[in-house]
CSV table of C-alpha atoms in Angstrom, one decimal:
chain,number,residue,atom,x,y,z
A,1,UNK,CA,7.0,76.2,-50.2
A,2,UNK,CA,5.8,77.3,-46.7
A,3,UNK,CA,8.2,77.7,-43.8
A,4,UNK,CA,6.7,74.7,-42.0
A,5,UNK,CA,7.3,72.5,-45.0
A,6,UNK,CA,10.8,73.9,-45.6
A,7,UNK,CA,11.8,73.1,-41.9
A,8,UNK,CA,10.3,69.7,-42.2
A,9,UNK,CA,12.2,69.0,-45.4
A,10,UNK,CA,15.5,70.2,-43.8
A,11,UNK,CA,15.0,68.0,-40.8
A,12,UNK,CA,14.4,65.0,-43.0
A,13,UNK,CA,17.7,65.6,-44.8
A,14,UNK,CA,19.6,66.1,-41.6
A,15,UNK,CA,18.1,63.2,-39.7
A,16,UNK,CA,20.6,60.4,-40.9
A,17,UNK,CA,23.5,62.6,-39.8
A,18,UNK,CA,22.0,63.3,-36.5
A,19,UNK,CA,21.2,59.7,-35.8
A,20,UNK,CA,24.8,58.8,-36.6
A,21,UNK,CA,26.1,61.5,-34.3
A,22,UNK,CA,24.0,60.3,-31.4
A,23,UNK,CA,24.7,56.6,-32.1
A,24,UNK,CA,28.5,57.2,-32.3
A,25,UNK,CA,28.7,59.3,-29.1
A,26,UNK,CA,26.6,56.9,-27.0
A,27,UNK,CA,28.4,53.9,-28.6
A,28,UNK,CA,31.8,55.2,-27.7
A,29,UNK,CA,30.8,56.1,-24.2
A,30,UNK,CA,29.4,52.6,-23.6
A,31,UNK,CA,32.5,50.9,-25.2
A,32,UNK,CA,34.9,53.0,-23.2
A,33,UNK,CA,32.9,52.3,-20.0
A,34,UNK,CA,32.0,55.9,-19.5
A,35,UNK,CA,28.5,54.5,-19.3
A,36,UNK,CA,29.2,51.1,-17.6
A,37,UNK,CA,27.4,47.8,-18.0
A,38,UNK,CA,24.3,47.7,-16.0
A,39,UNK,CA,23.8,51.5,-16.1
A,40,UNK,CA,20.5,53.0,-17.4
A,41,UNK,CA,20.7,55.5,-20.2
A,42,UNK,CA,19.3,58.9,-19.5
A,43,UNK,CA,15.6,59.4,-20.3
A,44,UNK,CA,14.7,60.3,-23.9
A,45,UNK,CA,13.9,63.9,-23.1
A,46,UNK,CA,17.3,64.4,-21.5
A,47,UNK,CA,19.1,62.9,-24.5
A,48,UNK,CA,17.0,65.1,-26.8
A,49,UNK,CA,18.2,68.2,-24.9
A,50,UNK,CA,21.8,67.0,-24.7
A,51,UNK,CA,22.1,66.3,-28.5
A,52,UNK,CA,19.7,69.0,-29.7
A,53,UNK,CA,17.6,66.5,-31.6
A,54,UNK,CA,14.0,65.2,-31.7
A,55,UNK,CA,12.6,62.1,-30.1
A,56,UNK,CA,12.6,60.2,-33.4
A,57,UNK,CA,16.4,60.6,-33.7
A,58,UNK,CA,17.0,59.4,-30.2
A,59,UNK,CA,14.8,56.4,-30.5
A,60,UNK,CA,16.4,55.4,-33.8
A,61,UNK,CA,19.9,55.7,-32.4
A,62,UNK,CA,18.9,53.6,-29.3
A,63,UNK,CA,17.3,51.0,-31.6
A,64,UNK,CA,20.6,50.7,-33.5
A,65,UNK,CA,22.5,50.3,-30.3
A,66,UNK,CA,20.2,47.5,-29.3
A,67,UNK,CA,20.7,45.9,-32.7
A,68,UNK,CA,24.4,45.8,-32.0
A,69,UNK,CA,23.8,44.2,-28.6
A,70,UNK,CA,25.0,47.2,-26.5
A,71,UNK,CA,21.7,47.9,-24.8
A,72,UNK,CA,18.4,46.3,-23.8
A,73,UNK,CA,15.3,48.3,-24.2
A,74,UNK,CA,12.5,47.4,-21.8
A,75,UNK,CA,9.3,49.4,-21.6
A,76,UNK,CA,8.8,51.2,-18.3
A,77,UNK,CA,12.2,49.9,-17.1
A,78,UNK,CA,14.5,52.1,-19.2
A,79,UNK,CA,17.4,51.3,-21.5
A,80,UNK,CA,20.1,49.2,-19.8
A,81,UNK,CA,23.7,48.8,-21.0
A,82,UNK,CA,24.5,45.2,-21.5
A,83,UNK,CA,27.8,43.5,-20.6
A,84,UNK,CA,30.5,43.1,-23.3
A,85,UNK,CA,29.7,39.4,-23.8
A,86,UNK,CA,26.4,40.4,-25.4
A,87,UNK,CA,27.9,42.9,-27.9
A,88,UNK,CA,28.3,42.2,-31.6
A,89,UNK,CA,32.0,42.4,-31.4
A,90,UNK,CA,32.6,41.8,-35.1
A,91,UNK,CA,30.4,44.8,-36.0
A,92,UNK,CA,32.5,47.5,-37.6
A,93,UNK,CA,31.1,50.3,-35.4
A,94,UNK,CA,31.5,48.4,-32.2
A,95,UNK,CA,35.1,47.5,-33.0
A,96,UNK,CA,35.9,51.1,-33.8
A,97,UNK,CA,34.3,52.3,-30.6
A,98,UNK,CA,36.3,49.7,-28.6
A,99,UNK,CA,39.6,50.6,-30.2
A,100,UNK,CA,39.2,54.1,-28.7
A,101,UNK,CA,40.7,57.4,-29.8
A,102,UNK,CA,43.8,57.5,-27.6
A,103,UNK,CA,45.0,54.0,-26.8
A,104,UNK,CA,44.5,50.3,-27.5
A,105,UNK,CA,43.2,47.6,-25.2
A,106,UNK,CA,46.0,45.0,-25.1
A,107,UNK,CA,43.6,42.1,-24.3
A,108,UNK,CA,41.2,43.2,-27.0
A,109,UNK,CA,43.9,43.4,-29.6
A,110,UNK,CA,45.1,39.9,-28.8
A,111,UNK,CA,41.6,38.6,-28.8
A,112,UNK,CA,41.1,40.1,-32.2
A,113,UNK,CA,44.2,38.3,-33.4
A,114,UNK,CA,42.8,35.0,-32.2
A,115,UNK,CA,39.7,35.6,-34.3
A,116,UNK,CA,41.9,36.3,-37.3
A,117,UNK,CA,43.8,33.1,-36.7
A,118,UNK,CA,40.5,31.2,-36.8
A,119,UNK,CA,39.1,32.9,-39.9
A,120,UNK,CA,41.9,33.8,-42.2
A,121,UNK,CA,43.9,30.6,-42.6
A,122,UNK,CA,40.7,28.8,-43.5
A,123,UNK,CA,39.8,31.5,-45.9
A,124,UNK,CA,43.3,31.3,-47.6
A,125,UNK,CA,42.8,27.5,-48.0
A,126,UNK,CA,39.4,28.0,-49.6
A,127,UNK,CA,40.8,30.8,-51.8
A,128,UNK,CA,43.4,28.4,-53.1
A,129,UNK,CA,40.7,26.0,-54.4
A,130,UNK,CA,38.2,28.6,-55.5
A,131,UNK,CA,40.0,31.7,-56.7
A,132,UNK,CA,39.4,32.9,-60.2
A,133,UNK,CA,42.0,34.4,-62.4
A,134,UNK,CA,40.7,37.8,-61.5
A,135,UNK,CA,40.9,37.0,-57.8
A,136,UNK,CA,44.5,35.9,-58.1
A,137,UNK,CA,45.4,39.1,-60.0
A,138,UNK,CA,43.9,41.2,-57.2
A,139,UNK,CA,45.8,39.3,-54.5
A,140,UNK,CA,49.1,39.6,-56.3
A,141,UNK,CA,48.5,43.3,-57.2
A,142,UNK,CA,48.0,43.9,-53.4
A,143,UNK,CA,51.2,42.0,-52.6
A,144,UNK,CA,53.2,44.1,-55.1
A,145,UNK,CA,51.7,47.3,-53.6
A,146,UNK,CA,52.8,46.1,-50.1
A,147,UNK,CA,56.3,45.5,-51.3
A,148,UNK,CA,56.5,48.9,-53.1
A,149,UNK,CA,54.8,51.1,-50.6
A,150,UNK,CA,56.9,53.9,-49.1
A,151,UNK,CA,54.5,55.5,-46.6
A,152,UNK,CA,52.2,54.3,-43.8
A,153,UNK,CA,48.9,55.1,-45.6
A,154,UNK,CA,49.9,53.2,-48.7
A,155,UNK,CA,51.2,50.2,-46.7
A,156,UNK,CA,48.0,50.0,-44.7
A,157,UNK,CA,45.8,50.2,-47.8
A,158,UNK,CA,47.8,47.5,-49.6
A,159,UNK,CA,47.8,45.1,-46.7
A,160,UNK,CA,44.1,45.5,-46.2
A,161,UNK,CA,43.5,44.9,-49.9
A,162,UNK,CA,45.6,41.7,-49.7
A,163,UNK,CA,43.6,40.2,-46.8
A,164,UNK,CA,40.2,41.4,-48.1
A,165,UNK,CA,41.0,40.0,-51.6
A,166,UNK,CA,41.6,36.6,-50.1
A,167,UNK,CA,38.2,36.7,-48.3
A,168,UNK,CA,36.5,37.6,-51.5
A,169,UNK,CA,38.3,34.8,-53.3
A,170,UNK,CA,36.6,32.3,-51.0
A,171,UNK,CA,33.3,33.0,-52.8
A,172,UNK,CA,31.6,32.2,-49.5
A,173,UNK,CA,29.1,34.9,-48.6
A,174,UNK,CA,29.3,34.2,-44.9
A,175,UNK,CA,33.1,34.6,-44.9
A,176,UNK,CA,32.8,37.7,-47.1
A,177,UNK,CA,30.5,39.1,-44.4
A,178,UNK,CA,33.6,39.4,-42.2
A,179,UNK,CA,35.1,42.0,-44.6
A,180,UNK,CA,34.1,45.0,-42.4
A,181,UNK,CA,35.3,43.3,-39.3
A,182,UNK,CA,38.7,42.4,-40.8
A,183,UNK,CA,39.1,45.9,-42.3
A,184,UNK,CA,38.6,47.4,-38.8
A,185,UNK,CA,40.8,44.8,-37.2
A,186,UNK,CA,43.6,45.6,-39.5
A,187,UNK,CA,43.3,49.3,-38.8
A,188,UNK,CA,43.6,48.6,-35.1
A,189,UNK,CA,46.7,46.4,-35.6
A,190,UNK,CA,48.3,49.1,-37.7
A,191,UNK,CA,48.1,51.6,-34.9
A,192,UNK,CA,50.6,49.3,-33.1
A,193,UNK,CA,52.6,48.7,-36.3
A,194,UNK,CA,53.4,52.4,-36.6
A,195,UNK,CA,55.3,52.3,-33.3
A,196,UNK,CA,56.7,48.7,-33.5
A,197,UNK,CA,60.2,47.3,-33.6
A,198,UNK,CA,62.0,48.1,-36.9
A,199,UNK,CA,61.9,45.3,-39.4
A,200,UNK,CA,59.0,43.5,-37.8
A,201,UNK,CA,56.6,43.9,-40.7
A,202,UNK,CA,59.2,43.8,-43.4
A,203,UNK,CA,60.1,40.4,-42.1
A,204,UNK,CA,56.5,39.3,-42.8
A,205,UNK,CA,56.6,40.1,-46.5
A,206,UNK,CA,57.9,36.6,-47.4
A,207,UNK,CA,55.0,35.0,-45.5
A,208,UNK,CA,52.5,37.1,-47.4
A,209,UNK,CA,54.2,36.2,-50.7
A,210,UNK,CA,54.0,32.5,-49.7
A,211,UNK,CA,50.2,32.8,-49.2
A,212,UNK,CA,49.8,34.4,-52.7
A,213,UNK,CA,52.0,31.8,-54.3
A,214,UNK,CA,50.1,28.9,-52.7
A,215,UNK,CA,46.8,30.4,-53.9
A,216,UNK,CA,48.3,30.7,-57.4
A,217,UNK,CA,49.3,27.0,-57.2
A,218,UNK,CA,45.9,25.9,-55.9
A,219,UNK,CA,47.5,24.3,-52.8
A,220,UNK,CA,45.0,24.7,-49.9
A,221,UNK,CA,47.3,23.2,-47.3
A,222,UNK,CA,50.2,25.5,-48.2
A,223,UNK,CA,48.0,28.5,-48.2
A,224,UNK,CA,46.6,27.7,-44.8
A,225,UNK,CA,50.1,27.2,-43.3
A,226,UNK,CA,51.5,30.4,-44.9
A,227,UNK,CA,48.6,32.5,-43.5
A,228,UNK,CA,49.2,30.9,-40.1
A,229,UNK,CA,52.8,32.2,-40.3
A,230,UNK,CA,51.6,35.6,-41.3
A,231,UNK,CA,49.3,35.8,-38.3
A,232,UNK,CA,51.7,34.0,-36.0
A,233,UNK,CA,54.5,36.5,-36.4
A,234,UNK,CA,52.1,39.4,-35.8
A,235,UNK,CA,50.6,37.7,-32.7
A,236,UNK,CA,54.0,37.0,-31.2
A,237,UNK,CA,55.1,40.6,-31.6
A,238,UNK,CA,51.9,42.0,-30.1
A,239,UNK,CA,52.2,39.7,-27.2
A,240,UNK,CA,55.6,41.2,-26.3
A,241,UNK,CA,54.6,44.8,-26.6
A,242,UNK,CA,53.0,47.1,-24.1
A,243,UNK,CA,50.1,47.6,-26.4
A,244,UNK,CA,48.1,49.8,-24.0
A,245,UNK,CA,50.7,52.5,-24.2
A,246,UNK,CA,50.7,52.8,-28.0
A,247,UNK,CA,49.0,56.0,-29.0
A,248,UNK,CA,47.1,56.6,-32.2
A,249,UNK,CA,49.1,59.7,-33.1
A,250,UNK,CA,52.4,57.7,-33.1
A,251,UNK,CA,54.7,58.1,-36.1
A,252,UNK,CA,57.3,55.9,-37.6
A,253,UNK,CA,60.9,56.7,-36.6
A,254,UNK,CA,62.7,55.2,-39.6
A,255,UNK,CA,62.9,56.4,-43.1
A,256,UNK,CA,60.7,53.6,-44.3
A,257,UNK,CA,57.4,52.9,-42.7
A,258,UNK,CA,56.6,49.6,-41.0
A,259,UNK,CA,54.2,47.3,-42.7
A,260,UNK,CA,52.2,44.1,-42.9
A,261,UNK,CA,49.8,42.9,-40.3
């Protein structure tokens, strides 16, 4: 193979990773308002130099940003950053960028909880009428893992598995499309959970168990109300806390980690 072909082959293999790097960096800068709404992104040639990539990589990353609603590309007018109201806020990447690396946005977290309060009680009600035996087994297995977890990573994974299993049990492809968003939302909530008041999430275990029990019984109304209690307790606690001061590197102070969002 000639050197030219070898270089071209290497570039082709590296391109997806380079696109992701450019996309993630620009996405975070827009989400964190380092590049504010209304601003124009630097010209392609400047972005090529900054990231050390080719024009194709830059264009593909900007195309993906546009697909997520973060920017508007207009020929001869440049690439403009759009206001937050135009963003795809349930997109997994966008949510991750908004959460930030150092601290959480209190208003965003509460807005996220409002979205959960709309989606998840209805999903629990549907799951109660549609769950298969396998679905119920997955939900109850996640509940047991939540009850038995003894570290933050295990607790987070189990709680996510519980809520995502309920979404899957709706057998509604549109609701299942929220899996990525709910996964990311739960990750954001757990950042606060690590540094929350002792006993907060342990107190929510009975509510989770009530959801699972109602789904086992096929009682949609009970499932909906139980999920509302799960989310209501979390929302009330988040409303009281200074969420913006909670850092992602916080650690639990007790011998048993805090759980259940």
